[in-house]
mmCIF file of C-alpha atoms in Angstrom:
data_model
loop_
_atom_site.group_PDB
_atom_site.id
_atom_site.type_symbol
_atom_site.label_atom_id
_atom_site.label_comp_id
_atom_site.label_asym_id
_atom_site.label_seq_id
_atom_site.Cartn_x
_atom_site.Cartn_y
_atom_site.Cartn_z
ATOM 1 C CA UNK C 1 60.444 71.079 15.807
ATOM 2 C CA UNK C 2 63.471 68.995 16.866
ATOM 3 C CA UNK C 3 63.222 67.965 20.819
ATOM 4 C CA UNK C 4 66.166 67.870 23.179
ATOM 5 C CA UNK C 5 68.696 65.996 21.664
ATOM 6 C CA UNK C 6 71.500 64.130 24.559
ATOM 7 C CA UNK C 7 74.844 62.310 23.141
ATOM 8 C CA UNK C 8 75.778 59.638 23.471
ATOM 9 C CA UNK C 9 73.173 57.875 24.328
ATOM 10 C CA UNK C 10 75.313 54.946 26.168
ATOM 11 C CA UNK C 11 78.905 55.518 27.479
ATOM 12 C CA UNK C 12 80.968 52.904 29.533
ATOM 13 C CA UNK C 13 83.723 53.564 31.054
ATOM 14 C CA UNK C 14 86.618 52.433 33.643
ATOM 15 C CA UNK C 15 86.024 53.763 37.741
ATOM 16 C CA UNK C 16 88.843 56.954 37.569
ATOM 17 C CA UNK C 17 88.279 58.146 33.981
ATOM 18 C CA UNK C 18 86.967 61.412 32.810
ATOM 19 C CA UNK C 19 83.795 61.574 30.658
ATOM 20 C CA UNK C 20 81.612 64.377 29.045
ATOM 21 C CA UNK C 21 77.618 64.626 28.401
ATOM 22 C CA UNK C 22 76.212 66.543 25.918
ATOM 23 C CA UNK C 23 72.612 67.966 25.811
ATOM 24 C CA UNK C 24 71.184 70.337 23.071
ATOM 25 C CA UNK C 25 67.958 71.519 23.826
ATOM 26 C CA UNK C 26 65.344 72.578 22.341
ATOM 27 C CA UNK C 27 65.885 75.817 20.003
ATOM 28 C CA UNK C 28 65.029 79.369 21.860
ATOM 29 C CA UNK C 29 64.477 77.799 25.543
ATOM 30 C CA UNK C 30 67.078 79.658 28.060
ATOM 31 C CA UNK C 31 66.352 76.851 30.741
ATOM 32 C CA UNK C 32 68.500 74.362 30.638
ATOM 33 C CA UNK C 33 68.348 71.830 33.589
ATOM 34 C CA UNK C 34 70.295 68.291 34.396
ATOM 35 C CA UNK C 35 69.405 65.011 36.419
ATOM 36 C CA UNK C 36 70.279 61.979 37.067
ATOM 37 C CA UNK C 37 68.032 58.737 37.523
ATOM 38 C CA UNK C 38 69.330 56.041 38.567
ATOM 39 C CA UNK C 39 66.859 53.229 38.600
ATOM 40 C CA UNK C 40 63.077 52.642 40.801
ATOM 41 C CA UNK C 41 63.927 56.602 41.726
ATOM 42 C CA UNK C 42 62.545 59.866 40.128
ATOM 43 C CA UNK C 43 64.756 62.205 38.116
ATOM 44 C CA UNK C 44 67.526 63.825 40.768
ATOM 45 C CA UNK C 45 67.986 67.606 40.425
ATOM 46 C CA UNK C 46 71.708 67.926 39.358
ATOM 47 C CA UNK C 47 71.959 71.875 37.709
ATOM 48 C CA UNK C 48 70.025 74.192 36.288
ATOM 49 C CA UNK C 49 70.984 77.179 33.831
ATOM 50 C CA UNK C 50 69.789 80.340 32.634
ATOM 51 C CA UNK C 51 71.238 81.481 29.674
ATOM 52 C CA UNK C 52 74.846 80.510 30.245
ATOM 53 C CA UNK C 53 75.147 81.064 33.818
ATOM 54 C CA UNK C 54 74.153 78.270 36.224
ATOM 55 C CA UNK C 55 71.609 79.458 38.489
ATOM 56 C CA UNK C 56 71.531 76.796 40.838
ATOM 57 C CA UNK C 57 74.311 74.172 41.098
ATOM 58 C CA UNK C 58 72.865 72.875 44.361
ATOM 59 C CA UNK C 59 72.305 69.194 43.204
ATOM 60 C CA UNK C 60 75.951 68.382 42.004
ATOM 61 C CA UNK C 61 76.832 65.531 44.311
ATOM 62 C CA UNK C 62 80.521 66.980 44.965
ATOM 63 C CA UNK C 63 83.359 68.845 42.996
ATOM 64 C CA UNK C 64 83.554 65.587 40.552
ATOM 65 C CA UNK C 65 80.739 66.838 38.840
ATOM 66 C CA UNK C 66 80.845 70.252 36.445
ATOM 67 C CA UNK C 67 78.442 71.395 33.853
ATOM 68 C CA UNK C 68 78.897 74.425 31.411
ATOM 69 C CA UNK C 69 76.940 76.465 28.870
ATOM 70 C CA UNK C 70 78.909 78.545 27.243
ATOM 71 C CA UNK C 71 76.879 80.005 24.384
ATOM 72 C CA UNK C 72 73.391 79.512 26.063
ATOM 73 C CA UNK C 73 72.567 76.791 24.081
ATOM 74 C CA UNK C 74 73.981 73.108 24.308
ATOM 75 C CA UNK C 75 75.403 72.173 27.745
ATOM 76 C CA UNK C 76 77.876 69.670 28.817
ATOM 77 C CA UNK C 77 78.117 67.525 31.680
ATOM 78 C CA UNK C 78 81.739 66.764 33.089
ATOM 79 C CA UNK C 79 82.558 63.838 35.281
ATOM 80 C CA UNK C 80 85.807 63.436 36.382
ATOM 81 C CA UNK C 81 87.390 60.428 38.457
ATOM 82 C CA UNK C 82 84.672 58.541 38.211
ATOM 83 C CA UNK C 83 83.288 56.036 40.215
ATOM 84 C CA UNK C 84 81.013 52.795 39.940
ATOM 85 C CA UNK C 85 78.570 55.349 41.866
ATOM 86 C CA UNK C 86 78.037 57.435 39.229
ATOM 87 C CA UNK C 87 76.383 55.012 36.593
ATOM 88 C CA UNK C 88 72.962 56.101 36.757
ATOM 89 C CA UNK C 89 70.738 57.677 33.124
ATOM 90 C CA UNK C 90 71.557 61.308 33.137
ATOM 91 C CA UNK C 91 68.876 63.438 32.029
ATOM 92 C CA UNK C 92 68.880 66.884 30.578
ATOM 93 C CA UNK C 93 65.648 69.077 30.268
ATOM 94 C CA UNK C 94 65.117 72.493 28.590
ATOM 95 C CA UNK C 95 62.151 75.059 29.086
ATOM 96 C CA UNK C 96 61.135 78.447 27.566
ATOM 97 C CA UNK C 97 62.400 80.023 31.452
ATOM 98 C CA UNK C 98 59.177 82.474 30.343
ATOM 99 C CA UNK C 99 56.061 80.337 30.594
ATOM 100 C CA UNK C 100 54.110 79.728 33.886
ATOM 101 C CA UNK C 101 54.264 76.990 35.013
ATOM 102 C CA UNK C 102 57.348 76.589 33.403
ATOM 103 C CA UNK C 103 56.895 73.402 31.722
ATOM 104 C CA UNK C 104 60.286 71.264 31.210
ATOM 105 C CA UNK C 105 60.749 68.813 27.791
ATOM 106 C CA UNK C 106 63.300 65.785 28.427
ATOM 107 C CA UNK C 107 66.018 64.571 26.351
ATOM 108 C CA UNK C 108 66.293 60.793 25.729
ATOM 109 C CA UNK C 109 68.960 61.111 28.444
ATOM 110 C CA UNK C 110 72.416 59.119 27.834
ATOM 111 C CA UNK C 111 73.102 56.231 30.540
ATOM 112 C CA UNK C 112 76.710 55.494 32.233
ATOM 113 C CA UNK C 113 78.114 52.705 33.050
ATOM 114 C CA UNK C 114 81.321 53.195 35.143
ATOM 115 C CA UNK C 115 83.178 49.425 35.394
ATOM 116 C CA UNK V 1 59.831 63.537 55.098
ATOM 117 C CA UNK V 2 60.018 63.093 51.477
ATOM 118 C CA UNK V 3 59.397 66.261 49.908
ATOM 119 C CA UNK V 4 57.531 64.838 47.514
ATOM 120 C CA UNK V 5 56.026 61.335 48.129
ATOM 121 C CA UNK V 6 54.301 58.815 45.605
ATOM 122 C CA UNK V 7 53.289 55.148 46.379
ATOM 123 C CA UNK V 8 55.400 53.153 44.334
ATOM 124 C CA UNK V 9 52.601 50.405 43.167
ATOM 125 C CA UNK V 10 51.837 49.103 41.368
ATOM 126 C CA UNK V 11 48.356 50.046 41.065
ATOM 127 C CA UNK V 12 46.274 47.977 38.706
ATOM 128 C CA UNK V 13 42.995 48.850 37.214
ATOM 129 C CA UNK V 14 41.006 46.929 34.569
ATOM 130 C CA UNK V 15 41.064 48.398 31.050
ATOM 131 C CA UNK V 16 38.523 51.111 31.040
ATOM 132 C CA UNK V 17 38.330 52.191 34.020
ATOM 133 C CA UNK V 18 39.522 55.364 35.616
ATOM 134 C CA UNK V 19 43.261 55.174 37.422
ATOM 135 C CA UNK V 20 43.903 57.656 40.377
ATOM 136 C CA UNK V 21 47.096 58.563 41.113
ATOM 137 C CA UNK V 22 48.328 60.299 44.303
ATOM 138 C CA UNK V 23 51.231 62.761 45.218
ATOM 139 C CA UNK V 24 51.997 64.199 48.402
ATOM 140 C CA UNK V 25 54.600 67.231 49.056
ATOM 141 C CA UNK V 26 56.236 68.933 52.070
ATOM 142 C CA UNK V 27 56.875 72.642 51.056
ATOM 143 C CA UNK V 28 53.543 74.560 51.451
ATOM 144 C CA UNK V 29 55.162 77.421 49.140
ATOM 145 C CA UNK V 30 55.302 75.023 46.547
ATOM 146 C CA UNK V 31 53.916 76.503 43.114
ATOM 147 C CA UNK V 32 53.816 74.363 40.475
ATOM 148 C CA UNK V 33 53.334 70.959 39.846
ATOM 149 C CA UNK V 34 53.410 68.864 37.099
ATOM 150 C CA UNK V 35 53.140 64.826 35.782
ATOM 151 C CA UNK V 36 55.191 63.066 33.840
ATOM 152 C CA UNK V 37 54.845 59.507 32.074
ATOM 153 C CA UNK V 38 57.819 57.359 31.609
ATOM 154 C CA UNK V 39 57.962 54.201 29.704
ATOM 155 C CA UNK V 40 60.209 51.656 30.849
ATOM 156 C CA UNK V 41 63.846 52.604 29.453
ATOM 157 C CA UNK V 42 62.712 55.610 28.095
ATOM 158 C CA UNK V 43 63.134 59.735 29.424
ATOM 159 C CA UNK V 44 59.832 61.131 31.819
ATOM 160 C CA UNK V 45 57.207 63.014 29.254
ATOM 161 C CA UNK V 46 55.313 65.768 30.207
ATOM 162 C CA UNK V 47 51.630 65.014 30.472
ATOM 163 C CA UNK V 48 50.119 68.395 32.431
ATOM 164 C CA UNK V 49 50.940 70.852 34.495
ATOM 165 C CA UNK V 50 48.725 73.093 37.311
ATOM 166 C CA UNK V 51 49.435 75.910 39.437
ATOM 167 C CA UNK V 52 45.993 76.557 40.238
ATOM 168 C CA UNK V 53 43.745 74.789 43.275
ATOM 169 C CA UNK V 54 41.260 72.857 41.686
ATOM 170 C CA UNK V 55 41.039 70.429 38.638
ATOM 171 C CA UNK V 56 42.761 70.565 34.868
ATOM 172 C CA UNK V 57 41.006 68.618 32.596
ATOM 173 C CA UNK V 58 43.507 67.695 29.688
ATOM 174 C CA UNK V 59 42.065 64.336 26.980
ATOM 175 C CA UNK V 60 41.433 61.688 29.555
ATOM 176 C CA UNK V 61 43.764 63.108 31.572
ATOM 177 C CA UNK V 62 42.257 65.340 34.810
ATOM 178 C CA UNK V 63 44.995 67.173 37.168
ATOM 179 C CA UNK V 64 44.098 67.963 40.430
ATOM 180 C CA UNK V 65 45.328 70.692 42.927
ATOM 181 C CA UNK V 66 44.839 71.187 46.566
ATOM 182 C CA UNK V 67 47.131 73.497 48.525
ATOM 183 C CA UNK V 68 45.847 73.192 51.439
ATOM 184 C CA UNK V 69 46.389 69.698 51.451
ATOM 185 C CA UNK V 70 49.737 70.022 49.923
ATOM 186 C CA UNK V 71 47.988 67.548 47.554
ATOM 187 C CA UNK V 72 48.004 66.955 43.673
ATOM 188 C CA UNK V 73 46.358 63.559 41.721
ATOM 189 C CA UNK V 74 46.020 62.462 38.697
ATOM 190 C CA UNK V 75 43.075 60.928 36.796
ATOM 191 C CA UNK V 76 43.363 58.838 33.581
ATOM 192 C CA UNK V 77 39.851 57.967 32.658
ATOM 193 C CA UNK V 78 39.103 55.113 30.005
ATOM 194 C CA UNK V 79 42.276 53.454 30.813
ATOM 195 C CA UNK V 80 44.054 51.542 28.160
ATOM 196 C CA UNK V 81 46.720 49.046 28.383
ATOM 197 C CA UNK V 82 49.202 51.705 26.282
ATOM 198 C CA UNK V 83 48.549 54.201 29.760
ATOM 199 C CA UNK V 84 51.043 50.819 31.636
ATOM 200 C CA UNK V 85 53.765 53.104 32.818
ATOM 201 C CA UNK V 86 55.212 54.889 35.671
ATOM 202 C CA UNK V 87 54.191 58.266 36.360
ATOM 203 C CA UNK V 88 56.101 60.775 37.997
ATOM 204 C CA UNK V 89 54.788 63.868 39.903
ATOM 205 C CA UNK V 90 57.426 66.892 39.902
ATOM 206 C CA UNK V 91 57.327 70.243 42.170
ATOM 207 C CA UNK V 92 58.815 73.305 41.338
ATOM 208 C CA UNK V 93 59.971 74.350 44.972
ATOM 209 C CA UNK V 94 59.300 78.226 46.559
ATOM 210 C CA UNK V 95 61.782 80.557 45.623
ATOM 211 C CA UNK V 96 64.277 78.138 43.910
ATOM 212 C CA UNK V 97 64.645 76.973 40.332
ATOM 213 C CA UNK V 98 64.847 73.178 41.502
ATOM 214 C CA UNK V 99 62.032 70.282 40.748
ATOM 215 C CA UNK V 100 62.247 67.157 42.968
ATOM 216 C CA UNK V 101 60.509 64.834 41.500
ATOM 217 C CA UNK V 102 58.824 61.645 43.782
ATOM 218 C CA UNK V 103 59.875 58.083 42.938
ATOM 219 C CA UNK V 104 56.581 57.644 40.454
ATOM 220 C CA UNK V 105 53.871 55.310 41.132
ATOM 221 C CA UNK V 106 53.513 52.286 38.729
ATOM 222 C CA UNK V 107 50.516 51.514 36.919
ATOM 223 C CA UNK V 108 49.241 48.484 34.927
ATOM 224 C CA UNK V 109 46.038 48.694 33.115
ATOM 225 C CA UNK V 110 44.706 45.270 32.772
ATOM 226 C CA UNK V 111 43.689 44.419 29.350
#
């Protein structure tokens, strides 16, 4: 079946605008989870859902940053103001939330360039 | 401390031969663990997972576990030159829904 599916794959963008990620994971997981990479580093824990609620906003960097799920299915990550900081590949993952371990399936991720 | 720590590499290894790779993690309550292969420019990709101490043995590819070392490695055996990639080890921590994932360890298979 289809994988998780991230748009748009490349955005660019002035320091101080607003921009939305999308992520649509894979069909029937309730997991949803967000990072960002930027680059020689690992995958940085940004948000994790369960169903639509977010579990565990922990990793948002500061009150810039704001994710939703509203229907439990595709998510969206909000940047506002942003800054030259922020360019980094964002990554979203989904899992089944059932399985043990609980095994996590990347999107192609979408990477930001703030100028 | 890193809570999860991976020696960057690269680690190089003639075609053929078996490539170790190492991961190191801080939170003794840690439960799962898993390793991911990412290709330059692309997204991580799951390879295997392990929750249990002691050795997963996946294709080529052996995981192993050792709490009590707060320990987990990889093994690629018959190493090809496609297996070139960074690999990342992830840990679910204790009681939370987070991964932190180590900065992945580079490997080159010599052809």
């Amino acid at each position: 079946g289809a994988g998780v599916s991230q748009t748009p794959s490349n955005k660019v963008t002035e320091k101080g605008k607003y921009v939305e990620l999308r992520c649509d994971p894979i069909s029937g997981h309730t997991a949803l989870y967000w990072y960002r990479q930027s680059l020689g580093q690992g995958p940085e824990f940004l948000i994790y859902f369960q169903g639509t609620g977010a579990a565990d906003d922990s990793g948002l960097p500061n009150d810039r940053f704001f994710a939703v799920r509203p229907e439990g299915s595709v998510s969206t990550l909000k940047i506002q103001r942003t800054e030259r900081g922020d360019s980094a590949v964002y990554l979203c993952a989904s899992s089944s939330g059932t399985s043990r371990p609980n095994e996590q399936f990347f999107g192609p991720g979408t990477r930001l360039t703030v100028l | 401390q890193k809570e999860v720590e991976q020696n960057s590499g690269p680690l190089s290894v003639p075609e053929g031969a078996i490539a170790s790779l190492n991961c190191t993690y801080s939170d003794r309550g840690s439960q799962s663990f898993f390793w991911y292969r990412q290709y330059s420019g692309k997204s991580p990709e799951l390879i295997m997972s392990i929750y249990s101490n002691g050795d997963k043995e996946d294709g080529r590819f052996t995981a192993q576990l050792n709490k009590a070392s707060q320990y987990v490695s990889l093994l690629i055996r018959d190493s090809q030159p496609s297996d070139s990639a960074t690999y990342l080890c992830a840990v679910n921590l204790r009681g939370t829904y987070k991964y932190i994932f180590g900065t992945g360890t580079r490997l080159k298979v010599l052809a």
